[in-house]
PDB file of C-alpha atoms in Angstrom:
ATOM      1  CA  MET C   1       0.452   0.197  -0.115  1.00 42.00           C
ATOM      2  CA  SER C   2       1.418   3.649  -0.952  1.00 49.00           C
ATOM      3  CA  SER C   3       1.545   6.453   1.665  1.00 61.00           C
ATOM      4  CA  PHE C   4       1.685   9.419  -1.075  1.00 72.00           C
ATOM      5  CA  CYS C   5      -0.087  11.950   0.195  1.00 76.00           C
ATOM      6  CA  PRO C   6      -1.086  14.102  -3.185  1.00 80.00           C
ATOM      7  CA  ILE C   7      -1.814  16.930   0.246  1.00 83.00           C
ATOM      8  CA  PRO C   8       0.748  20.272   0.649  1.00 83.00           C
ATOM      9  CA  THR C   9       2.718  19.377   3.724  1.00 85.00           C
ATOM     10  CA  GLU C  10       1.308  23.005   5.172  1.00 88.00           C
ATOM     11  CA  GLN C  11      -2.373  21.460   3.830  1.00 87.00           C
ATOM     12  CA  GLN C  12      -1.965  17.628   5.811  1.00 91.00           C
ATOM     13  CA  PRO C  13      -3.788  17.491   9.055  1.00 94.00           C
ATOM     14  CA  LEU C  14      -1.141  16.213  11.026  1.00 95.00           C
ATOM     15  CA  ASN C  15       1.781  19.095  10.519  1.00 95.00           C
ATOM     16  CA  GLU C  16      -1.687  21.284  10.767  1.00 95.00           C
ATOM     17  CA  TYR C  17      -2.157  20.396  14.378  1.00 97.00           C
ATOM     18  CA  GLN C  18       1.656  20.620  14.944  1.00 97.00           C
ATOM     19  CA  THR C  19       1.534  24.267  13.576  1.00 96.00           C
ATOM     20  CA  LEU C  20      -1.364  25.061  15.921  1.00 95.00           C
ATOM     21  CA  ASN C  21       0.588  22.971  18.560  1.00 95.00           C
ATOM     22  CA  ASN C  22       3.509  25.497  18.117  1.00 96.00           C
ATOM     23  CA  SER C  23       1.409  28.315  18.040  1.00 95.00           C
ATOM     24  CA  PHE C  24       1.525  31.606  20.572  1.00 91.00           C
ATOM     25  CA  LEU C  25      -1.408  32.061  19.969  1.00 90.00           C
ATOM     26  CA  PHE C  26      -3.333  28.867  20.182  1.00 96.00           C
ATOM     27  CA  TYR C  27      -1.075  26.417  22.109  1.00 94.00           C
ATOM     28  CA  TRP C  28      -1.720  27.664  25.844  1.00 94.00           C
ATOM     29  CA  PRO C  29      -5.120  25.115  26.411  1.00 96.00           C
ATOM     30  CA  SER C  30      -2.630  21.851  26.265  1.00 95.00           C
ATOM     31  CA  GLN C  31       0.066  23.396  28.869  1.00 95.00           C
ATOM     32  CA  LYS C  32      -0.100  22.646  32.428  1.00 96.00           C
ATOM     33  CA  LEU C  33      -2.873  23.866  34.263  1.00 96.00           C
ATOM     34  CA  GLU C  34      -0.745  26.201  36.037  1.00 97.00           C
ATOM     35  CA  ILE C  35       0.566  28.277  32.291  1.00 96.00           C
ATOM     36  CA  TYR C  36      -3.344  27.563  30.882  1.00 97.00           C
ATOM     37  CA  ILE C  37      -4.598  29.381  34.951  1.00 97.00           C
ATOM     38  CA  PHE C  38      -2.381  31.320  33.978  1.00 97.00           C
ATOM     39  CA  TYR C  39      -2.390  32.433  30.225  1.00 96.00           C
ATOM     40  CA  LEU C  40      -6.560  32.950  31.425  1.00 97.00           C
ATOM     41  CA  SER C  41      -5.589  35.548  34.459  1.00 98.00           C
ATOM     42  CA  ILE C  42      -4.238  37.707  31.909  1.00 98.00           C
ATOM     43  CA  ILE C  43      -6.879  37.576  29.184  1.00 98.00           C
ATOM     44  CA  TYR C  44      -9.267  38.615  31.624  1.00 98.00           C
ATOM     45  CA  LEU C  45      -7.042  40.537  33.375  1.00 98.00           C
ATOM     46  CA  PHE C  46      -6.524  42.452  30.453  1.00 97.00           C
ATOM     47  CA  GLY C  47     -10.904  42.761  29.469  1.00 97.00           C
ATOM     48  CA  PHE C  48     -11.708  43.893  32.890  1.00 97.00           C
ATOM     49  CA  LEU C  49      -9.752  46.322  32.911  1.00 97.00           C
ATOM     50  CA  LEU C  50     -10.067  47.219  29.128  1.00 96.00           C
ATOM     51  CA  SER C  51     -13.896  47.140  29.937  1.00 95.00           C
ATOM     52  CA  LEU C  52     -13.196  49.269  33.596  1.00 94.00           C
ATOM     53  CA  THR C  53     -11.477  52.409  31.801  1.00 94.00           C
ATOM     54  CA  ILE C  54     -15.081  52.279  29.645  1.00 92.00           C
ATOM     55  CA  THR C  55     -16.981  52.226  32.157  1.00 89.00           C
ATOM     56  CA  ILE C  56     -15.250  54.474  34.103  1.00 90.00           C
ATOM     57  CA  ASN C  57     -15.133  56.577  31.269  1.00 88.00           C
ATOM     58  CA  ASN C  58     -19.307  56.889  31.915  1.00 79.00           C
ATOM     59  CA  GLY C  59     -19.225  59.148  34.356  1.00 75.00           C
ATOM     60  CA  PHE C  60     -20.976  56.434  36.860  1.00 71.00           C
ATOM     61  CA  TYR C  61     -18.910  55.300  38.737  1.00 73.00           C
ATOM     62  CA  LEU C  62     -19.198  58.101  41.456  1.00 74.00           C
ATOM     63  CA  SER C  63     -22.285  57.322  42.564  1.00 79.00           C
ATOM     64  CA  ARG C  64     -22.712  53.554  41.905  1.00 83.00           C
ATOM     65  CA  PRO C  65     -19.772  52.313  42.047  1.00 86.00           C
ATOM     66  CA  PHE C  66     -20.722  48.047  42.681  1.00 88.00           C
ATOM     67  CA  ASP C  67     -22.750  48.499  39.277  1.00 88.00           C
ATOM     68  CA  THR C  68     -18.905  49.646  37.652  1.00 90.00           C
ATOM     69  CA  ILE C  69     -17.432  46.752  39.052  1.00 92.00           C
ATOM     70  CA  LEU C  70     -19.509  44.129  38.134  1.00 92.00           C
ATOM     71  CA  ASN C  71     -19.897  45.929  34.301  1.00 91.00           C
ATOM     72  CA  ALA C  72     -15.678  45.247  34.559  1.00 94.00           C
ATOM     73  CA  ILE C  73     -16.031  42.163  35.367  1.00 95.00           C
ATOM     74  CA  ILE C  74     -19.216  41.645  32.611  1.00 95.00           C
ATOM     75  CA  GLY C  75     -16.107  42.661  30.434  1.00 95.00           C
ATOM     76  CA  GLY C  76     -13.753  40.935  31.637  1.00 96.00           C
ATOM     77  CA  ASN C  77     -14.992  37.405  30.889  1.00 97.00           C
ATOM     78  CA  PHE C  78     -17.233  39.093  27.007  1.00 96.00           C
ATOM     79  CA  ILE C  79     -13.838  39.293  26.787  1.00 97.00           C
ATOM     80  CA  LEU C  80     -12.326  35.819  27.817  1.00 97.00           C
ATOM     81  CA  ILE C  81     -15.489  34.042  26.158  1.00 98.00           C
ATOM     82  CA  LEU C  82     -14.244  35.914  22.622  1.00 98.00           C
ATOM     83  CA  ASP C  83     -10.513  34.248  23.070  1.00 97.00           C
ATOM     84  CA  LEU C  84     -12.526  31.621  24.404  1.00 98.00           C
ATOM     85  CA  CYS C  85     -14.424  30.632  21.296  1.00 98.00           C
ATOM     86  CA  ARG C  86     -11.469  31.322  19.517  1.00 98.00           C
ATOM     87  CA  LEU C  87      -8.757  29.093  20.754  1.00 98.00           C
ATOM     88  CA  TYR C  88     -11.587  26.660  19.940  1.00 98.00           C
ATOM     89  CA  LEU C  89     -13.053  26.962  17.180  1.00 98.00           C
ATOM     90  CA  GLY C  90      -9.071  26.353  15.618  1.00 97.00           C
ATOM     91  CA  TRP C  91      -8.670  23.176  17.859  1.00 98.00           C
ATOM     92  CA  PHE C  92     -12.429  21.805  17.356  1.00 98.00           C
ATOM     93  CA  TYR C  93     -10.959  22.292  13.092  1.00 97.00           C
ATOM     94  CA  ILE C  94      -7.578  20.144  13.124  1.00 98.00           C
ATOM     95  CA  CYS C  95      -9.847  18.053  15.713  1.00 98.00           C
ATOM     96  CA  GLN C  96     -12.193  17.139  12.896  1.00 98.00           C
ATOM     97  CA  ARG C  97      -9.028  17.173  10.238  1.00 96.00           C
ATOM     98  CA  LEU C  98      -7.237  14.481  12.671  1.00 97.00           C
ATOM     99  CA  LEU C  99     -10.385  12.157  13.226  1.00 97.00           C
ATOM    100  CA  SER C 100     -11.659  12.248   9.476  1.00 96.00           C
ATOM    101  CA  ALA C 101     -11.236   9.915   6.530  1.00 95.00           C
ATOM    102  CA  THR C 102     -10.824  12.009   3.654  1.00 94.00           C
ATOM    103  CA  VAL C 103      -8.710  15.396   3.650  1.00 91.00           C
ATOM    104  CA  SER C 104     -10.734  18.336   1.540  1.00 87.00           C
ATOM    105  CA  TYR C 105      -7.339  20.298   0.591  1.00 84.00           C
ATOM    106  CA  GLU C 106      -6.648  22.890  -2.681  1.00 79.00           C
ATOM    107  CA  GLU C 107      -3.468  22.041  -4.459  1.00 72.00           C
ATOM    108  CA  SER C 108      -2.830  25.262  -6.273  1.00 68.00           C
ATOM    109  CA  GLY C 109      -3.974  27.916  -4.079  1.00 65.00           C
ATOM    110  CA  TRP C 110      -7.277  28.693  -7.366  1.00 67.00           C
ATOM    111  CA  TYR C 111      -9.771  26.918  -5.564  1.00 66.00           C
ATOM    112  CA  ASP C 112      -9.529  23.434  -7.289  1.00 71.00           C
ATOM    113  CA  GLY C 113     -10.044  21.399  -4.275  1.00 77.00           C
ATOM    114  CA  GLN C 114      -9.655  18.244  -4.210  1.00 82.00           C
ATOM    115  CA  VAL C 115     -10.526  15.537  -1.731  1.00 87.00           C
ATOM    116  CA  TRP C 116      -7.887  12.158  -0.536  1.00 88.00           C
ATOM    117  CA  VAL C 117      -9.215   9.688   1.192  1.00 92.00           C
ATOM    118  CA  LYS C 118      -6.077   8.716   4.078  1.00 92.00           C
ATOM    119  CA  THR C 119      -4.748   5.196   3.905  1.00 92.00           C
ATOM    120  CA  SER C 120      -4.777   3.034   7.059  1.00 94.00           C
ATOM    121  CA  GLU C 121      -1.806   3.946   8.844  1.00 94.00           C
ATOM    122  CA  VAL C 122      -2.494   7.711   7.403  1.00 93.00           C
ATOM    123  CA  LEU C 123      -5.838   7.872   9.352  1.00 95.00           C
ATOM    124  CA  ILE C 124      -4.953   5.295  12.213  1.00 97.00           C
ATOM    125  CA  LYS C 125      -1.573   8.321  13.443  1.00 97.00           C
ATOM    126  CA  ASP C 126      -4.227  10.731  12.875  1.00 97.00           C
ATOM    127  CA  ARG C 127      -7.170   9.387  14.477  1.00 97.00           C
ATOM    128  CA  LEU C 128      -4.519   8.167  17.710  1.00 98.00           C
ATOM    129  CA  VAL C 129      -3.396  12.594  17.930  1.00 98.00           C
ATOM    130  CA  GLY C 130      -6.894  13.575  17.848  1.00 98.00           C
ATOM    131  CA  ILE C 131      -8.874  11.603  20.523  1.00 98.00           C
ATOM    132  CA  TYR C 132      -5.664  11.447  23.078  1.00 98.00           C
ATOM    133  CA  GLN C 133      -3.908  15.428  21.753  1.00 97.00           C
ATOM    134  CA  VAL C 134      -5.941  17.660  21.045  1.00 98.00           C
ATOM    135  CA  ARG C 135     -10.241  16.174  22.381  1.00 98.00           C
ATOM    136  CA  PRO C 136      -8.742  17.000  25.357  1.00 98.00           C
ATOM    137  CA  ILE C 137      -7.895  20.167  24.421  1.00 98.00           C
ATOM    138  CA  LEU C 138     -11.180  20.625  23.484  1.00 98.00           C
ATOM    139  CA  ASP C 139     -12.367  19.228  26.835  1.00 98.00           C
ATOM    140  CA  ARG C 140     -10.419  21.613  29.155  1.00 98.00           C
ATOM    141  CA  LEU C 141     -11.695  24.444  26.545  1.00 98.00           C
ATOM    142  CA  LYS C 142     -15.594  23.655  27.702  1.00 98.00           C
ATOM    143  CA  GLN C 143     -15.451  23.459  31.241  1.00 98.00           C
ATOM    144  CA  THR C 144     -13.417  26.776  30.681  1.00 98.00           C
ATOM    145  CA  LEU C 145     -16.297  28.309  29.174  1.00 98.00           C
ATOM    146  CA  GLY C 146     -18.494  26.494  31.460  1.00 98.00           C
ATOM    147  CA  ILE C 147     -17.387  27.520  34.363  1.00 97.00           C
ATOM    148  CA  ILE C 148     -17.230  30.543  33.210  1.00 97.00           C
ATOM    149  CA  PHE C 149     -21.187  31.339  32.308  1.00 97.00           C
ATOM    150  CA  LEU C 150     -21.683  29.907  35.476  1.00 97.00           C
ATOM    151  CA  PHE C 151     -19.668  32.397  36.937  1.00 95.00           C
ATOM    152  CA  LEU C 152     -21.803  35.186  34.859  1.00 94.00           C
ATOM    153  CA  GLY C 153     -24.657  33.909  35.197  1.00 93.00           C
ATOM    154  CA  PHE C 154     -24.240  34.703  38.587  1.00 93.00           C
ATOM    155  CA  ILE C 155     -22.980  37.764  38.432  1.00 91.00           C
ATOM    156  CA  VAL C 156     -26.170  38.570  36.535  1.00 87.00           C
ATOM    157  CA  LEU C 157     -27.902  37.254  39.098  1.00 90.00           C
ATOM    158  CA  ILE C 158     -26.595  39.726  41.410  1.00 84.00           C
ATOM    159  CA  ARG C 159     -27.674  42.929  39.592  1.00 76.00           C
TER     160      ARG C 159
END
């Protein structure tokens, strides 16, 4: 059985996984829990400070400081949710390509979409990476989003 793969190297699912995993913006969920939490904290702090600045510029912070802080917390969570959704969609795309038995690709860049059926060797290797490397990342992102939505629900109830 031939292991020839007509897909350009940068479009092969395993290479896309390695590129995404080495990317500065996408490698955080695959790291240790401490590093992941540090990353989330930095993103949240950025969103919180940005929202606090916007809320303070409205001029109501002196009369309603509690609402000002709650608005900043909600804004920080919103920025964090946007970032987590971006991470989830990127990893989900790679997972789908790794687990699929066929791969769509473009050979010349002229939108001449081709489909390649993976050989059994490539399919097994890709599925192992998809199941044991990418799915835990997706699960971590889902759990994080769930926790943030619970926290936001609590904040909305307080308000």
